[in-house]
Short mmCIF file of C-alpha atoms in Angstrom, two decimals:
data_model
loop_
_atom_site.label_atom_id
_atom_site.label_comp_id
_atom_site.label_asym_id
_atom_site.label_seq_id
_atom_site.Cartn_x
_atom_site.Cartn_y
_atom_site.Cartn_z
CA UNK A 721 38.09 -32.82 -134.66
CA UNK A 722 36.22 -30.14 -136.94
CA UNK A 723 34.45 -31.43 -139.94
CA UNK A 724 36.97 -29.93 -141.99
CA UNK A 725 39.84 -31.36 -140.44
CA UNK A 726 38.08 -34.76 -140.36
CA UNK A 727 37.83 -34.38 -144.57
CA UNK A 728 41.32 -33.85 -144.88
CA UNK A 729 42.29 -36.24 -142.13
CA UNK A 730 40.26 -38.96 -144.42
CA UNK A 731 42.24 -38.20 -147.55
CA UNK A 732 45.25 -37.42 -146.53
CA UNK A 733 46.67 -41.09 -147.26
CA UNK A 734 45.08 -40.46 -150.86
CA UNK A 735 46.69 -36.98 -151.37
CA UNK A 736 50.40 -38.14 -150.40
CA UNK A 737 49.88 -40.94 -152.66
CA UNK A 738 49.27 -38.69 -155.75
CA UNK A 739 52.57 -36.50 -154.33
CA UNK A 740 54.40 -39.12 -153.96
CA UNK A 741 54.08 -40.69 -157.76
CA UNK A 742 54.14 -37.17 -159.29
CA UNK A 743 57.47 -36.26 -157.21
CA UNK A 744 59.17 -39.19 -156.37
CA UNK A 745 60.03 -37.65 -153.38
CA UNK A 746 58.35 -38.70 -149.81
CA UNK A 747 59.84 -35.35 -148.46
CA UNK A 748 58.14 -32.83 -151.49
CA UNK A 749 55.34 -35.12 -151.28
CA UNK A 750 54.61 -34.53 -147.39
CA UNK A 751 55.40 -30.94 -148.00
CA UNK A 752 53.38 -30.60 -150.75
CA UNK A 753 50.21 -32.67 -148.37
CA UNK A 754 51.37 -30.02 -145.85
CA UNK A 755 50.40 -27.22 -148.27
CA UNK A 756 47.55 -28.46 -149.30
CA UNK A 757 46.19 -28.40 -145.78
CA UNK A 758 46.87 -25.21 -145.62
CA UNK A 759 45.00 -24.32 -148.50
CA UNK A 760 41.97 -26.41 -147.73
CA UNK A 761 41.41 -24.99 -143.90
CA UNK A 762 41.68 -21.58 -145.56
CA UNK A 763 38.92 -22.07 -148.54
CA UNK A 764 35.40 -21.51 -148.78
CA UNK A 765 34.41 -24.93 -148.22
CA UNK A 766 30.53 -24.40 -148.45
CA UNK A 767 31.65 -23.72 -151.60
CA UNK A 768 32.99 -27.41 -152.07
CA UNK A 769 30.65 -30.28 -153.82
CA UNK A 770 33.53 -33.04 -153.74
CA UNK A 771 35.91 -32.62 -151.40
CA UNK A 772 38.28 -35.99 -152.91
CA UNK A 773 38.54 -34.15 -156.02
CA UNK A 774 38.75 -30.38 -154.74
CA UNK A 775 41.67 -31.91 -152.45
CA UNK A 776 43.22 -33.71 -155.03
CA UNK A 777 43.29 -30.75 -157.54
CA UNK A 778 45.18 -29.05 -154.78
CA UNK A 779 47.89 -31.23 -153.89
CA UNK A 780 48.19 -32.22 -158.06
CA UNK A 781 49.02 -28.50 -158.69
CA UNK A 782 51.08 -28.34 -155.67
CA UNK A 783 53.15 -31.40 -156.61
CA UNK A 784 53.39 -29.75 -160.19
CA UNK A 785 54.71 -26.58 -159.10
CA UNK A 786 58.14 -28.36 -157.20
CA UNK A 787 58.38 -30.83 -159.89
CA UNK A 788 58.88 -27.86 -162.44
CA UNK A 789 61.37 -25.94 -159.32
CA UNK A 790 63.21 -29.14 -159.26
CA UNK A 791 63.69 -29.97 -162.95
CA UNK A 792 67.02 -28.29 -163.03
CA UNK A 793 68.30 -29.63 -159.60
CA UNK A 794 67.65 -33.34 -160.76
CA UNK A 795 69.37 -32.33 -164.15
CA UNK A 796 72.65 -31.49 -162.83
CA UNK A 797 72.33 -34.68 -159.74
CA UNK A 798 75.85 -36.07 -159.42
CA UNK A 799 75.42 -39.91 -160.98
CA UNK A 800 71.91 -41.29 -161.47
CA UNK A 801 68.95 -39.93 -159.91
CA UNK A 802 66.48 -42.53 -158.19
CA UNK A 803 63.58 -41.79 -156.04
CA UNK A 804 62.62 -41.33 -152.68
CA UNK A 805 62.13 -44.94 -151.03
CA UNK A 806 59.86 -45.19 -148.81
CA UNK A 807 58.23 -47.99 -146.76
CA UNK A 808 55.28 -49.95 -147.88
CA UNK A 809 53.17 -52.12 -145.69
CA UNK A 810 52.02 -55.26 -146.88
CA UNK A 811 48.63 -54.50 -147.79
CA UNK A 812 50.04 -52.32 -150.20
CA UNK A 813 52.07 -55.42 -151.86
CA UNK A 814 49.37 -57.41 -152.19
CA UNK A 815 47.49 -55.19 -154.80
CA UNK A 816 49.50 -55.67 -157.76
CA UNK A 817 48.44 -52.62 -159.52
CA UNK A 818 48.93 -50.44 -156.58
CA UNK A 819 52.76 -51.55 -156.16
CA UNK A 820 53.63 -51.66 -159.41
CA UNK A 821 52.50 -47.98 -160.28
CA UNK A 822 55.12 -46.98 -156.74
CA UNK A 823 57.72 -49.15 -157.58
CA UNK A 824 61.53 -48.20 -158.09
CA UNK A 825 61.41 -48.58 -161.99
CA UNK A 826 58.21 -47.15 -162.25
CA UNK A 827 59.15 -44.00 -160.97
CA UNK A 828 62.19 -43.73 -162.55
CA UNK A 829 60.17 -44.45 -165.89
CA UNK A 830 57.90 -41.37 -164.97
CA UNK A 831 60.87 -39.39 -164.13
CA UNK A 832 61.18 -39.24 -167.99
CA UNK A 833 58.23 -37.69 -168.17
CA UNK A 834 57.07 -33.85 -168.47
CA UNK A 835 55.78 -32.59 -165.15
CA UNK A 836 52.20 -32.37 -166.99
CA UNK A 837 52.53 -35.58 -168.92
CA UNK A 838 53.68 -36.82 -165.51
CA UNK A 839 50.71 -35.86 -163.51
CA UNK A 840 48.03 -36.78 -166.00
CA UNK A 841 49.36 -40.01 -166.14
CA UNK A 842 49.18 -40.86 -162.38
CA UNK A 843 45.49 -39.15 -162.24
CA UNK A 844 44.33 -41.25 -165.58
CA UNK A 845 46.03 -44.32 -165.37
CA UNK A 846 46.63 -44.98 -161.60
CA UNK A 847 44.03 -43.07 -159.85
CA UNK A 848 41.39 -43.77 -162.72
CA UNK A 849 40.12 -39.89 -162.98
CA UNK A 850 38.21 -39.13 -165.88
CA UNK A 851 40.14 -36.84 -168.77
CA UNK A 852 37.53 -33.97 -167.56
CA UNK A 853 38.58 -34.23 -163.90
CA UNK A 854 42.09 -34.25 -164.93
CA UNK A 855 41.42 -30.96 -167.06
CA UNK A 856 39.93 -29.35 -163.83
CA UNK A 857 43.37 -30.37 -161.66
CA UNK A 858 46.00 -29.30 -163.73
CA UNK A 859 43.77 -26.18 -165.52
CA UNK A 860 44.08 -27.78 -169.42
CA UNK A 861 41.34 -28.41 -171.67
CA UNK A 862 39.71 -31.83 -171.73
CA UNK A 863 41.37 -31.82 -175.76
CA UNK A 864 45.02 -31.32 -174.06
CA UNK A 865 44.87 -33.94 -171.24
CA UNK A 866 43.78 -36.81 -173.75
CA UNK A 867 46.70 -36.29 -175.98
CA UNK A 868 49.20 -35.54 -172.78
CA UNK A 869 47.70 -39.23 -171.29
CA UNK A 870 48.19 -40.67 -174.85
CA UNK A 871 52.10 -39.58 -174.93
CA UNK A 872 52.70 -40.89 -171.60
CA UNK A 873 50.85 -44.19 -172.13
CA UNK A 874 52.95 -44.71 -174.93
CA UNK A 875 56.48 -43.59 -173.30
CA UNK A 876 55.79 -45.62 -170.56
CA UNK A 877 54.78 -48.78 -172.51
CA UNK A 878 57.88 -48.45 -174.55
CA UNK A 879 60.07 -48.22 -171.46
CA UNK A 880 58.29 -50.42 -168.86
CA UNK A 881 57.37 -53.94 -169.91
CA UNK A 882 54.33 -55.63 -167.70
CA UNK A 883 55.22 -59.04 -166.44
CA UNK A 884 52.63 -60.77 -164.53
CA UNK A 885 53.94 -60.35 -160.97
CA UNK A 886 54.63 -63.15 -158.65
CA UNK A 887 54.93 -61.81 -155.30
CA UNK A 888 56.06 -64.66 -153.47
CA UNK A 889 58.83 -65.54 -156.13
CA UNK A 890 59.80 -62.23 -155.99
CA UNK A 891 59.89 -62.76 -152.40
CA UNK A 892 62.07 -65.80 -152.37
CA UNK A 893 64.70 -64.27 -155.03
CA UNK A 894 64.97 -61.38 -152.68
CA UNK A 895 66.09 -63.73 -149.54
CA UNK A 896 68.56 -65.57 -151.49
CA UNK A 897 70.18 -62.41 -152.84
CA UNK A 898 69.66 -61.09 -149.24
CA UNK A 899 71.72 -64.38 -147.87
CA UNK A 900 74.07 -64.51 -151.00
CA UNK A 901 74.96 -61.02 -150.63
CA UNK A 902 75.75 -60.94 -146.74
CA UNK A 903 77.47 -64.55 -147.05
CA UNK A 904 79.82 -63.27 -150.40
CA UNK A 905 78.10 -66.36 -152.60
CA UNK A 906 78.45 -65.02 -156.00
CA UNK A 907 77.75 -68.20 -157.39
CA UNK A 908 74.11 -67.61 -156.45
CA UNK A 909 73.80 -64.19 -157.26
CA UNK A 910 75.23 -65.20 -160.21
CA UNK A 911 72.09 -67.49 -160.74
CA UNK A 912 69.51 -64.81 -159.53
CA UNK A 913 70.81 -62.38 -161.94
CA UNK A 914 69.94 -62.08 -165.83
CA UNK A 915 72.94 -62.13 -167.98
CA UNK A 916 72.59 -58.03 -168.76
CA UNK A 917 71.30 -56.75 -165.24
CA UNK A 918 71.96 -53.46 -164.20
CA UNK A 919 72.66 -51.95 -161.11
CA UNK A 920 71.57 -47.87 -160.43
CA UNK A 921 73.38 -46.46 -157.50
CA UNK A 922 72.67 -42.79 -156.22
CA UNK A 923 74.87 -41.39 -153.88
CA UNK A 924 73.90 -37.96 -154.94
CA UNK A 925 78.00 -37.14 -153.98
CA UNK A 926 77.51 -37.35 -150.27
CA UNK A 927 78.82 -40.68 -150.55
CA UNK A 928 80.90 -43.36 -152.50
CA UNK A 929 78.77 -44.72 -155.22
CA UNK A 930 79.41 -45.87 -158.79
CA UNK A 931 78.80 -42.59 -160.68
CA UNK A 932 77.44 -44.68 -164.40
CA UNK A 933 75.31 -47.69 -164.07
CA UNK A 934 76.64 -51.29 -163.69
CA UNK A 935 76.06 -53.73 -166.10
CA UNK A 936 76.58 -57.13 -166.16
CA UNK A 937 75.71 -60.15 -164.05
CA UNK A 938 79.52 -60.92 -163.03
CA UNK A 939 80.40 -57.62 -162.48
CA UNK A 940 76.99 -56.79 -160.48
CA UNK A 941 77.52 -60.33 -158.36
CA UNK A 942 80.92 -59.17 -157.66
CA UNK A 943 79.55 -55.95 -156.58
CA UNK A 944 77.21 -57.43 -154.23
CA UNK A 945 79.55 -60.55 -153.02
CA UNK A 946 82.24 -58.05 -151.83
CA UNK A 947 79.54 -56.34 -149.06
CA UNK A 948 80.70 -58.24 -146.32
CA UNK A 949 84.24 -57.94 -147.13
CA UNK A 950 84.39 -54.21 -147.08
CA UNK A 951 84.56 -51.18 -144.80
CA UNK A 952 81.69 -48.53 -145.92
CA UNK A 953 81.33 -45.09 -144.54
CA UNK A 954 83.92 -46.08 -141.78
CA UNK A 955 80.91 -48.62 -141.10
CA UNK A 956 83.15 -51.85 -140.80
CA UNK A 957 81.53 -54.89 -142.08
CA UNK A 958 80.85 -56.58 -138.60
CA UNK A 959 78.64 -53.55 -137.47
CA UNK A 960 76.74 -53.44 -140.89
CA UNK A 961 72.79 -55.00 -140.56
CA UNK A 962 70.80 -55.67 -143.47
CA UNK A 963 67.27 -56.91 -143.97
CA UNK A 964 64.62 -57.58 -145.62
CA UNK A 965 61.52 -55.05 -145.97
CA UNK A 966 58.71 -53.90 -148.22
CA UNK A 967 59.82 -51.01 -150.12
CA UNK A 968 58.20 -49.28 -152.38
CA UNK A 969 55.60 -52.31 -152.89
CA UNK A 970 57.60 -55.07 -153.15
CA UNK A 971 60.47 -56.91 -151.31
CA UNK A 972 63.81 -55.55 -150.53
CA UNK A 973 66.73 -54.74 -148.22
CA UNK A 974 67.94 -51.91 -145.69
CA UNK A 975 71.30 -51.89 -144.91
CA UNK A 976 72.40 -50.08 -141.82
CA UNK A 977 74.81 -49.29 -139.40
CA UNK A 978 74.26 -49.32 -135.58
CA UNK A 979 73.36 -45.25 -135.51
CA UNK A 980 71.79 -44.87 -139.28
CA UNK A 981 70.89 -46.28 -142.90
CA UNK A 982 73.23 -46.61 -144.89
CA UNK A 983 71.31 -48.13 -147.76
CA UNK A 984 68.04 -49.58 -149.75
CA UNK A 985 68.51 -51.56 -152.18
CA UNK A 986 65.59 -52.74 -154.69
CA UNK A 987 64.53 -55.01 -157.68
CA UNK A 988 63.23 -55.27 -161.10
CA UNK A 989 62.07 -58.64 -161.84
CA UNK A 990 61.72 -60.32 -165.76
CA UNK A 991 58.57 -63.09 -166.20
CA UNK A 992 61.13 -65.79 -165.31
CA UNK A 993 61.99 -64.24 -161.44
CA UNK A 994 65.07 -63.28 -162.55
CA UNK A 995 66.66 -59.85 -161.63
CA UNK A 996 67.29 -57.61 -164.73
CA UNK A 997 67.92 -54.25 -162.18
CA UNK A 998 68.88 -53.22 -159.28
CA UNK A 999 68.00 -49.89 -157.74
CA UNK A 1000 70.76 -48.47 -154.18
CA UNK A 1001 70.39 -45.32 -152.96
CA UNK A 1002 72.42 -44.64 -150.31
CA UNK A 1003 72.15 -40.64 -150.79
CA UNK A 1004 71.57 -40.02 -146.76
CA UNK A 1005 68.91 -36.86 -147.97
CA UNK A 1006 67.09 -39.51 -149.65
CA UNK A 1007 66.85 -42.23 -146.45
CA UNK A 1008 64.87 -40.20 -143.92
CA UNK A 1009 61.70 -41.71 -145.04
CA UNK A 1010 63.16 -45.40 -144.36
CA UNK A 1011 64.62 -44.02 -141.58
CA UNK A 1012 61.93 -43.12 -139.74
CA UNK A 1013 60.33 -46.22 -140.07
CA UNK A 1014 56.81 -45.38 -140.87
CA UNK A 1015 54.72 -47.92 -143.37
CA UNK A 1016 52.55 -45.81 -146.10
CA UNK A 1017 49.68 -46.89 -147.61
CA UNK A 1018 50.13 -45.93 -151.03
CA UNK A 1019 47.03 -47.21 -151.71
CA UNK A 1020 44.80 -45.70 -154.93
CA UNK A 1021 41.28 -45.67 -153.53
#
């Protein structure tokens, strides 16, 4: 492997990682990675003091570039928009930080966002660059960047709570909903849920989803108590799997059928371990990642 190939090879976990959180998309973000390569095997690279920064810069403005070509697509999305999900491993789950800033409600949080405001954010407050490296990657003046990190900071305090993060309760809530769910108990999803959850469900109008969010803990148990009862996608009940996986950094379930997935569905958690949302995509463009079956390292470092 050439040195530069090596370099890139190193980062290339790193680079998807800032994709990922500026997209919210696992396929933009490996296209984005993609292009980036292709910029870095055609640059001067003698040229090239830092080559984690110089590739980062890259795939920043790459990611900003389809963020701003997809602003109108996600603005006219039949029903909610949610993310990408991908698959996390368990590394990944274990640093707190690191899965909280990929999560579900995260993302949808930064979806809120400007593209720039977006971007700066994930450099400055997940990546830790400085306000001067951040300039340099999106092509704004030190000035700029501090006040587009102080707007987001402040949107995405306002909108996204931190509760100190229990991983193995979060765990345990998930395998009772998972067996509650699958065995139509909505006496104990009635128990995992907080009184006003709500449930987010993107079918994107490829398939039957609830086209305004669900709110409610007897309307969401309901929801969830009538899985095994039902026939889904001409999937009939008895040929319907579902388990439990890391998803986006923390614990949650894939439903599928024998020849695809049919489903993720994820959590939001309150300081007591209750469930206040619920994130299901079952929009088949958005399941390849999960799909596939590969684990990323979403790692910051």
């Amino acid at each position: 492997m050439s040195a530069g190939r090596q370099v890139f090879h190193d980062n290339r976990g790193l680079l998807f990682s800032v994709a990922y959180r500026v997209l919210g998309s696992a396929a933009d973000a490996e296209d984005a990675v993609q292009d980036a390569w292709i910029k870095w095997s055609s640059a001067d690279r003698s040229q090239v003091a830092d080559p984690k920064a110089y590739l980062t810069r890259i795939v920043t403005n790459l990611a900003l570039e389809r963020l701003r070509s997809t602003r109108h697509k996600r603005e006219t999305y039949v029903g909610p928009w949610l993310p990408e999900p991908i698959l996390t491993s368990a590394d990944t789950a274990d640093a707190v930080t690191d899965s909280e800033s990929v999560s579900m409600a995260m993302l949808v949080v930064l979806e809120t966002l400007s593209p720039l405001e977006r971007a700066v954010f994930v450099l400055k407050e997940v990546f830790g660059f400085s306000h001067a490296e951040i300039g340099e990657a999106v092509d704004r003046s030190e000035a700029a960047v501090r006040q587009a990190a102080h707007r987001a900071r402040e949107h995405v305090r306002a909108r996204r709570p931190r509760f100190t993060a229990d991983r193995s309760q979060q765990r345990e809530v998930t395998e009772r909903f998972l067996a509650a769910a699958t065995g139509g108990d909505i006496n104990t999803l009635m128990e995992l849920l907080s009184p006003d959850v709500t449930l987010w469900t993107d079918g994107g109008g490829k398939v039957r989803q609830a086209l305004k969010p669900v709110v409610g803990a007897q309307t969401v148990a309901s929801w969830f108590a009538a899985i095994g009862t039902v026939t889904y996608q001409g999937v009939q009940p008895a040929d319907m799997r579902a388990e439990l996986v890391e998803i986006n950094g923390g614990p949650g379930m894939v439903f599928s059928a024998p020849d695809q997935v049919i489903a993720t569905v994820t959590f939001d958690f309150d300081a007591d371990g209750r469930i206040t949302a619920i994130h299901n995509v079952a929009n088949p463009d958005k399941l390849q990642a999960v799909t596939d079956g590969t684990a990323h390292d979403i790692g910051t470092r």
